PDB file of C-alpha atoms in Angstrom:
ATOM      1  CA  UNK A 549     -16.647  -7.427  -9.789  1.00 81.00           C
ATOM      2  CA  UNK A 550     -13.093  -8.372 -10.665  1.00 91.00           C
ATOM      3  CA  UNK A 551     -11.465  -6.282 -13.415  1.00 96.00           C
ATOM      4  CA  UNK A 552     -10.228  -8.191 -16.429  1.00 97.00           C
ATOM      5  CA  UNK A 553      -6.589  -7.999 -17.413  1.00 97.00           C
ATOM      6  CA  UNK A 554      -5.116  -8.788 -20.791  1.00 97.00           C
ATOM      7  CA  UNK A 555      -3.025 -10.443 -21.923  1.00 97.00           C
ATOM      8  CA  UNK A 556      -2.725 -13.248 -19.379  1.00 96.00           C
ATOM      9  CA  UNK A 557       0.973 -13.640 -20.081  1.00 97.00           C
ATOM     10  CA  UNK A 558       3.690 -11.897 -22.070  1.00 97.00           C
ATOM     11  CA  UNK A 559       7.178 -13.053 -22.977  1.00 97.00           C
ATOM     12  CA  UNK A 560       9.683 -10.406 -24.014  1.00 96.00           C
ATOM     13  CA  UNK A 561      13.331 -10.036 -24.830  1.00 97.00           C
ATOM     14  CA  UNK A 562      15.255  -7.341 -23.031  1.00 97.00           C
ATOM     15  CA  UNK A 563      14.629  -3.973 -24.604  1.00 96.00           C
ATOM     16  CA  UNK A 564      11.186  -4.804 -25.999  1.00 97.00           C
ATOM     17  CA  UNK A 565       7.992  -3.001 -25.065  1.00 96.00           C
ATOM     18  CA  UNK A 566       4.765  -4.314 -23.567  1.00 97.00           C
ATOM     19  CA  UNK A 567       1.268  -3.066 -22.803  1.00 97.00           C
ATOM     20  CA  UNK A 568      -0.969  -4.552 -20.124  1.00 98.00           C
ATOM     21  CA  UNK A 569      -4.643  -3.665 -20.086  1.00 97.00           C
ATOM     22  CA  UNK A 570      -7.160  -3.572 -17.259  1.00 97.00           C
ATOM     23  CA  UNK A 571     -10.872  -3.280 -17.900  1.00 97.00           C
ATOM     24  CA  UNK A 572     -13.704  -2.862 -15.418  1.00 95.00           C
ATOM     25  CA  UNK A 573     -17.461  -3.221 -15.755  1.00 93.00           C
ATOM     26  CA  UNK A 574     -18.163  -0.534 -13.169  1.00 89.00           C
ATOM     27  CA  UNK A 575     -17.411   3.170 -12.768  1.00 89.00           C
ATOM     28  CA  UNK A 576     -13.999   3.711 -11.262  1.00 89.00           C
ATOM     29  CA  UNK A 577     -12.482   6.262  -8.947  1.00 88.00           C
ATOM     30  CA  UNK A 578      -8.926   5.030  -9.247  1.00 91.00           C
ATOM     31  CA  UNK A 579      -6.707   2.333 -10.699  1.00 94.00           C
ATOM     32  CA  UNK A 580      -3.629   1.040  -8.889  1.00 94.00           C
ATOM     33  CA  UNK A 581      -0.844  -0.960 -10.513  1.00 95.00           C
ATOM     34  CA  UNK A 582       1.361  -3.417  -8.647  1.00 95.00           C
ATOM     35  CA  UNK A 583       4.113  -5.851  -9.568  1.00 95.00           C
ATOM     36  CA  UNK A 584       4.577  -9.071  -7.613  1.00 94.00           C
ATOM     37  CA  UNK A 585       7.621 -11.307  -7.744  1.00 94.00           C
ATOM     38  CA  UNK A 586       7.197 -14.994  -6.956  1.00 89.00           C
ATOM     39  CA  UNK A 587       6.713 -15.585  -3.238  1.00 85.00           C
ATOM     40  CA  UNK A 588       6.768 -11.891  -2.393  1.00 89.00           C
ATOM     41  CA  UNK A 589       4.182  -9.240  -1.634  1.00 87.00           C
ATOM     42  CA  UNK A 590       3.001  -6.834  -4.337  1.00 91.00           C
ATOM     43  CA  UNK A 591       5.051  -3.701  -4.869  1.00 91.00           C
ATOM     44  CA  UNK A 592       3.276  -0.450  -5.670  1.00 90.00           C
ATOM     45  CA  UNK A 593       4.016   0.998  -9.114  1.00 92.00           C
ATOM     46  CA  UNK A 594       1.565   3.838  -9.556  1.00 90.00           C
ATOM     47  CA  UNK A 595      -1.953   5.080  -9.009  1.00 91.00           C
ATOM     48  CA  UNK A 596      -4.228   6.842 -11.468  1.00 91.00           C
ATOM     49  CA  UNK A 597      -7.096   8.896 -10.134  1.00 86.00           C
ATOM     50  CA  UNK A 598     -10.288   9.938 -11.818  1.00 79.00           C
ATOM     51  CA  UNK A 599      -9.679  13.275 -13.458  1.00 74.00           C
ATOM     52  CA  UNK A 600      -5.950  12.884 -13.086  1.00 69.00           C
ATOM     53  CA  UNK A 601      -3.203  12.851 -15.661  1.00 68.00           C
ATOM     54  CA  UNK A 602      -1.311  10.010 -17.187  1.00 69.00           C
ATOM     55  CA  UNK A 603       1.381   8.882 -14.791  1.00 70.00           C
ATOM     56  CA  UNK A 604       4.841   7.547 -15.379  1.00 69.00           C
ATOM     57  CA  UNK A 605       8.324   7.238 -14.080  1.00 70.00           C
ATOM     58  CA  UNK A 606      11.398   5.997 -15.837  1.00 73.00           C
ATOM     59  CA  UNK A 607      10.259   3.541 -18.490  1.00 87.00           C
ATOM     60  CA  UNK A 608       6.938   2.544 -16.919  1.00 92.00           C
ATOM     61  CA  UNK A 609       3.849   4.644 -17.477  1.00 92.00           C
ATOM     62  CA  UNK A 610       0.097   4.219 -17.353  1.00 93.00           C
ATOM     63  CA  UNK A 611      -3.101   5.784 -18.598  1.00 91.00           C
ATOM     64  CA  UNK A 612      -6.673   5.783 -17.330  1.00 92.00           C
ATOM     65  CA  UNK A 613      -9.699   6.184 -19.579  1.00 90.00           C
ATOM     66  CA  UNK A 614     -12.520   6.953 -17.164  1.00 87.00           C
ATOM     67  CA  UNK A 615     -15.275   6.793 -19.748  1.00 88.00           C
ATOM     68  CA  UNK A 616     -14.258   3.351 -20.908  1.00 89.00           C
ATOM     69  CA  UNK A 617     -13.346   2.240 -17.378  1.00 91.00           C
ATOM     70  CA  UNK A 618     -10.016   1.029 -18.650  1.00 93.00           C
ATOM     71  CA  UNK A 619      -6.392   1.475 -17.752  1.00 94.00           C
ATOM     72  CA  UNK A 620      -3.222   0.476 -19.541  1.00 95.00           C
ATOM     73  CA  UNK A 621       0.286  -0.031 -18.203  1.00 95.00           C
ATOM     74  CA  UNK A 622       3.131   0.670 -20.624  1.00 95.00           C
ATOM     75  CA  UNK A 623       6.558  -0.861 -20.144  1.00 95.00           C
ATOM     76  CA  UNK A 624       9.200   0.373 -22.553  1.00 94.00           C
ATOM     77  CA  UNK A 625      12.705  -0.955 -23.147  1.00 94.00           C
ATOM     78  CA  UNK A 626      12.004  -3.805 -20.728  1.00 94.00           C
ATOM     79  CA  UNK A 627      14.664  -4.970 -18.301  1.00 95.00           C
ATOM     80  CA  UNK A 628      15.136  -8.369 -16.683  1.00 96.00           C
ATOM     81  CA  UNK A 629      13.955  -6.865 -13.393  1.00 95.00           C
ATOM     82  CA  UNK A 630      10.542  -6.178 -14.932  1.00 96.00           C
ATOM     83  CA  UNK A 631       9.693  -9.883 -14.791  1.00 97.00           C
ATOM     84  CA  UNK A 632       6.843 -10.691 -12.452  1.00 97.00           C
ATOM     85  CA  UNK A 633       3.092 -10.713 -12.249  1.00 96.00           C
ATOM     86  CA  UNK A 634       1.371  -7.387 -12.763  1.00 97.00           C
ATOM     87  CA  UNK A 635      -1.925  -6.684 -11.054  1.00 97.00           C
ATOM     88  CA  UNK A 636      -4.294  -3.822 -11.488  1.00 97.00           C
ATOM     89  CA  UNK A 637      -6.440  -2.951  -8.500  1.00 95.00           C
ATOM     90  CA  UNK A 638      -9.556  -0.901  -9.054  1.00 94.00           C
ATOM     91  CA  UNK A 639     -11.446   1.288  -6.637  1.00 90.00           C
ATOM     92  CA  UNK A 640     -15.089   1.882  -7.421  1.00 86.00           C
ATOM     93  CA  UNK A 641     -16.561   5.340  -7.608  1.00 79.00           C
ATOM     94  CA  UNK A 642     -18.667   6.242  -4.568  1.00 69.00           C
ATOM     95  CA  UNK A 643     -20.652   4.158  -2.121  1.00 61.00           C
ATOM     96  CA  UNK A 644     -19.067   1.480   0.023  1.00 59.00           C
ATOM     97  CA  UNK A 645     -16.209   0.868  -2.409  1.00 58.00           C
ATOM     98  CA  UNK A 646     -14.155   3.753  -1.053  1.00 65.00           C
ATOM     99  CA  UNK A 647     -10.620   2.691  -0.284  1.00 79.00           C
ATOM    100  CA  UNK A 648     -11.199  -0.950  -1.210  1.00 88.00           C
ATOM    101  CA  UNK A 649      -9.350  -2.471  -4.128  1.00 92.00           C
ATOM    102  CA  UNK A 650     -10.520  -5.290  -6.343  1.00 93.00           C
ATOM    103  CA  UNK A 651      -7.629  -6.928  -8.137  1.00 95.00           C
ATOM    104  CA  UNK A 652      -7.513  -8.360 -11.627  1.00 96.00           C
ATOM    105  CA  UNK A 653      -6.341 -11.896 -12.232  1.00 96.00           C
ATOM    106  CA  UNK A 654      -2.820 -10.752 -13.059  1.00 96.00           C
ATOM    107  CA  UNK A 655      -0.570 -10.677 -16.122  1.00 97.00           C
ATOM    108  CA  UNK A 656       2.615 -12.730 -16.016  1.00 97.00           C
ATOM    109  CA  UNK A 657       5.482 -10.868 -17.661  1.00 97.00           C
ATOM    110  CA  UNK A 658       8.720 -12.709 -18.429  1.00 97.00           C
ATOM    111  CA  UNK A 659      11.733 -10.872 -19.788  1.00 97.00           C
ATOM    112  CA  UNK A 660      14.533 -12.937 -21.298  1.00 96.00           C
ATOM    113  CA  UNK A 661      18.094 -11.767 -22.003  1.00 94.00           C
TER     114      UNK A 661
ATOM    115  CA  UNK B 833       8.808   5.688   4.133  1.00 71.00           C
ATOM    116  CA  UNK B 834       5.464   3.823   4.415  1.00 84.00           C
ATOM    117  CA  UNK B 835       6.868   0.482   5.513  1.00 90.00           C
ATOM    118  CA  UNK B 836       4.572  -2.339   6.594  1.00 94.00           C
ATOM    119  CA  UNK B 837       5.802  -5.459   8.333  1.00 95.00           C
ATOM    120  CA  UNK B 838       4.155  -8.795   8.996  1.00 96.00           C
ATOM    121  CA  UNK B 839       4.968 -11.473  11.503  1.00 96.00           C
ATOM    122  CA  UNK B 840       5.519 -14.322  11.168  1.00 96.00           C
ATOM    123  CA  UNK B 841       6.605 -14.699   7.560  1.00 95.00           C
ATOM    124  CA  UNK B 842       6.053 -18.449   7.629  1.00 96.00           C
ATOM    125  CA  UNK B 843       3.904 -20.593   9.889  1.00 97.00           C
ATOM    126  CA  UNK B 844       3.192 -24.307   9.873  1.00 97.00           C
ATOM    127  CA  UNK B 845       0.541 -25.587  12.237  1.00 95.00           C
ATOM    128  CA  UNK B 846      -1.594 -28.625  12.910  1.00 96.00           C
ATOM    129  CA  UNK B 847      -5.215 -28.763  11.874  1.00 97.00           C
ATOM    130  CA  UNK B 848      -7.496 -27.420  14.587  1.00 96.00           C
ATOM    131  CA  UNK B 849      -5.063 -24.917  16.077  1.00 96.00           C
ATOM    132  CA  UNK B 850      -5.324 -21.135  15.901  1.00 97.00           C
ATOM    133  CA  UNK B 851      -2.747 -18.897  14.288  1.00 97.00           C
ATOM    134  CA  UNK B 852      -2.244 -15.166  14.838  1.00 97.00           C
ATOM    135  CA  UNK B 853      -0.666 -12.953  12.190  1.00 97.00           C
ATOM    136  CA  UNK B 854       0.475  -9.426  12.999  1.00 97.00           C
ATOM    137  CA  UNK B 855       0.565  -6.492  10.617  1.00 96.00           C
ATOM    138  CA  UNK B 856       2.421  -3.344  11.655  1.00 95.00           C
ATOM    139  CA  UNK B 857       2.922   0.029  10.035  1.00 93.00           C
ATOM    140  CA  UNK B 858       6.458   0.985  11.030  1.00 94.00           C
ATOM    141  CA  UNK B 859       6.734   4.645  10.120  1.00 90.00           C
ATOM    142  CA  UNK B 860       3.188   5.930   9.830  1.00 91.00           C
ATOM    143  CA  UNK B 861      -0.150   5.716  11.556  1.00 91.00           C
ATOM    144  CA  UNK B 862      -2.437   3.458   9.602  1.00 89.00           C
ATOM    145  CA  UNK B 863      -6.030   4.577   9.734  1.00 88.00           C
ATOM    146  CA  UNK B 864      -7.106   1.627   7.626  1.00 91.00           C
ATOM    147  CA  UNK B 865      -5.632  -1.822   7.168  1.00 94.00           C
ATOM    148  CA  UNK B 866      -6.735  -4.435   4.681  1.00 95.00           C
ATOM    149  CA  UNK B 867      -6.306  -8.202   4.829  1.00 97.00           C
ATOM    150  CA  UNK B 868      -5.961 -10.234   1.650  1.00 96.00           C
ATOM    151  CA  UNK B 869      -5.606 -13.898   0.886  1.00 96.00           C
ATOM    152  CA  UNK B 870      -3.838 -15.221  -2.177  1.00 94.00           C
ATOM    153  CA  UNK B 871      -3.882 -18.826  -3.337  1.00 93.00           C
ATOM    154  CA  UNK B 872      -1.094 -20.075  -5.654  1.00 90.00           C
ATOM    155  CA  UNK B 873      -1.186 -18.477  -9.090  1.00 87.00           C
ATOM    156  CA  UNK B 874      -4.315 -16.529  -8.230  1.00 92.00           C
ATOM    157  CA  UNK B 875      -5.132 -12.931  -7.563  1.00 93.00           C
ATOM    158  CA  UNK B 876      -5.335 -11.154  -4.221  1.00 94.00           C
ATOM    159  CA  UNK B 877      -8.764 -11.496  -2.667  1.00 95.00           C
ATOM    160  CA  UNK B 878      -9.812  -8.939  -0.086  1.00 95.00           C
ATOM    161  CA  UNK B 879     -10.968 -10.584   3.132  1.00 96.00           C
ATOM    162  CA  UNK B 880     -11.715  -7.628   5.356  1.00 94.00           C
ATOM    163  CA  UNK B 881     -11.156  -3.943   5.973  1.00 92.00           C
ATOM    164  CA  UNK B 882     -10.064  -2.838   9.411  1.00 90.00           C
ATOM    165  CA  UNK B 883     -10.268   0.664  10.846  1.00 86.00           C
ATOM    166  CA  UNK B 884      -8.587   1.545  14.112  1.00 80.00           C
ATOM    167  CA  UNK B 885     -10.938   1.336  17.041  1.00 78.00           C
ATOM    168  CA  UNK B 886     -13.867  -0.153  15.162  1.00 82.00           C
ATOM    169  CA  UNK B 887     -15.033  -3.572  14.067  1.00 86.00           C
ATOM    170  CA  UNK B 888     -13.656  -4.976  10.851  1.00 90.00           C
ATOM    171  CA  UNK B 889     -15.828  -5.105   7.758  1.00 91.00           C
ATOM    172  CA  UNK B 890     -15.727  -8.517   6.126  1.00 94.00           C
ATOM    173  CA  UNK B 891     -16.205  -9.299   2.465  1.00 93.00           C
ATOM    174  CA  UNK B 892     -19.002 -11.543   1.374  1.00 92.00           C
ATOM    175  CA  UNK B 893     -18.187 -15.193   1.941  1.00 93.00           C
ATOM    176  CA  UNK B 894     -15.520 -14.571   4.587  1.00 95.00           C
ATOM    177  CA  UNK B 895     -16.420 -16.075   7.969  1.00 93.00           C
ATOM    178  CA  UNK B 896     -15.928 -13.443  10.643  1.00 92.00           C
ATOM    179  CA  UNK B 897     -15.894 -16.036  13.410  1.00 94.00           C
ATOM    180  CA  UNK B 898     -13.104 -17.923  11.721  1.00 96.00           C
ATOM    181  CA  UNK B 899     -10.953 -14.971  10.713  1.00 96.00           C
ATOM    182  CA  UNK B 900     -10.810 -12.654  13.720  1.00 95.00           C
ATOM    183  CA  UNK B 901      -9.418  -9.218  13.035  1.00 93.00           C
ATOM    184  CA  UNK B 902      -8.359  -6.755  15.697  1.00 90.00           C
ATOM    185  CA  UNK B 903      -7.100  -3.264  14.908  1.00 87.00           C
ATOM    186  CA  UNK B 904      -6.055  -2.289  18.384  1.00 82.00           C
ATOM    187  CA  UNK B 905      -3.890   0.696  17.547  1.00 89.00           C
ATOM    188  CA  UNK B 906      -2.926   2.938  14.656  1.00 89.00           C
ATOM    189  CA  UNK B 907       0.116   0.780  13.957  1.00 93.00           C
ATOM    190  CA  UNK B 908      -1.084  -2.757  14.592  1.00 93.00           C
ATOM    191  CA  UNK B 909      -3.732  -5.064  13.188  1.00 93.00           C
ATOM    192  CA  UNK B 910      -3.927  -8.788  13.849  1.00 95.00           C
ATOM    193  CA  UNK B 911      -5.593 -11.601  11.955  1.00 96.00           C
ATOM    194  CA  UNK B 912      -6.316 -14.790  13.877  1.00 97.00           C
ATOM    195  CA  UNK B 913      -7.216 -17.884  11.918  1.00 97.00           C
ATOM    196  CA  UNK B 914      -9.207 -19.957  14.382  1.00 96.00           C
ATOM    197  CA  UNK B 915      -9.378 -23.741  14.182  1.00 96.00           C
ATOM    198  CA  UNK B 916      -7.283 -23.754  11.039  1.00 96.00           C
ATOM    199  CA  UNK B 917      -7.793 -26.479   8.435  1.00 96.00           C
ATOM    200  CA  UNK B 918      -5.688 -27.471   5.415  1.00 96.00           C
ATOM    201  CA  UNK B 919      -7.953 -25.473   3.089  1.00 95.00           C
ATOM    202  CA  UNK B 920      -6.932 -22.325   5.011  1.00 96.00           C
ATOM    203  CA  UNK B 921      -3.366 -22.780   3.798  1.00 97.00           C
ATOM    204  CA  UNK B 922      -2.588 -19.687   1.781  1.00 96.00           C
ATOM    205  CA  UNK B 923      -0.526 -16.517   1.503  1.00 96.00           C
ATOM    206  CA  UNK B 924      -2.010 -13.842   3.768  1.00 97.00           C
ATOM    207  CA  UNK B 925      -1.045 -10.254   3.004  1.00 96.00           C
ATOM    208  CA  UNK B 926      -1.961  -7.076   4.797  1.00 96.00           C
ATOM    209  CA  UNK B 927      -1.847  -3.555   3.482  1.00 95.00           C
ATOM    210  CA  UNK B 928      -2.172  -0.224   5.199  1.00 94.00           C
ATOM    211  CA  UNK B 929      -3.049   3.291   4.289  1.00 91.00           C
ATOM    212  CA  UNK B 930      -3.374   6.559   6.129  1.00 87.00           C
ATOM    213  CA  UNK B 931      -5.635   9.557   6.046  1.00 81.00           C
ATOM    214  CA  UNK B 932      -5.362  11.512   2.834  1.00 77.00           C
ATOM    215  CA  UNK B 933      -3.306   8.825   1.125  1.00 79.00           C
ATOM    216  CA  UNK B 934      -4.741   6.830  -1.748  1.00 79.00           C
ATOM    217  CA  UNK B 935      -1.990   4.231  -1.968  1.00 87.00           C
ATOM    218  CA  UNK B 936      -2.101   0.935  -0.102  1.00 91.00           C
ATOM    219  CA  UNK B 937       1.267  -0.196   1.207  1.00 92.00           C
ATOM    220  CA  UNK B 938       1.634  -3.952   1.401  1.00 94.00           C
ATOM    221  CA  UNK B 939       3.381  -6.037   3.997  1.00 94.00           C
ATOM    222  CA  UNK B 940       5.694  -8.878   2.936  1.00 93.00           C
ATOM    223  CA  UNK B 941       3.013 -11.497   3.528  1.00 95.00           C
ATOM    224  CA  UNK B 942       2.650 -14.553   5.748  1.00 96.00           C
ATOM    225  CA  UNK B 943       2.629 -18.015   4.295  1.00 96.00           C
ATOM    226  CA  UNK B 944       0.397 -20.370   6.280  1.00 97.00           C
ATOM    227  CA  UNK B 945       0.558 -24.129   5.914  1.00 97.00           C
ATOM    228  CA  UNK B 946      -1.958 -26.196   7.871  1.00 97.00           C
ATOM    229  CA  UNK B 947      -1.138 -29.885   8.129  1.00 96.00           C
TER     230      UNK B 947
END
């Protein structure tokens, strides 16, 4: 089942912060975050594994709550280059889900000067 | 590192013709490749999973006779859209991963327009 992302869209001014949430109805092994610019392929941001720590680099970080089957992506001091559609991809725990990602519907982030 | 290429990037074809899309891992051996389809303003939908040397595993609702996948080597997978129709027009993206790696590395995508 497709994970649910919220919000559907966010509009920010440069320097503002944003949080994007990803929620799944099934047990997860990992959560992957990608950013896609219009007309381009998704670009990998980070992966969070079950039992792993919160990840982050520069001003983008993410957390993974395994019990709640939720992940959040945190963007701080946003830059114009952060604009795009953010997707979470979830990998189910065990069974035939191994290695396969199911993507959320996406969150459109727009950063204005 | 971990670069994936796709060819062609754009293809326009007539209804009824077949189109082949190539996905290559340039600097690593891809044990698994995935094929996705993305319609405008929608999410990526997994079509099939391809492991080198074995038959592809298709997702529910994806016609295996229409979307032929061949993973002939550790660096190349091909998707052939047979007898393409306008409703097959979409953005097709492949991704690849290798043994011990959790991350999927995406190709730049192929935009298919069937007239």
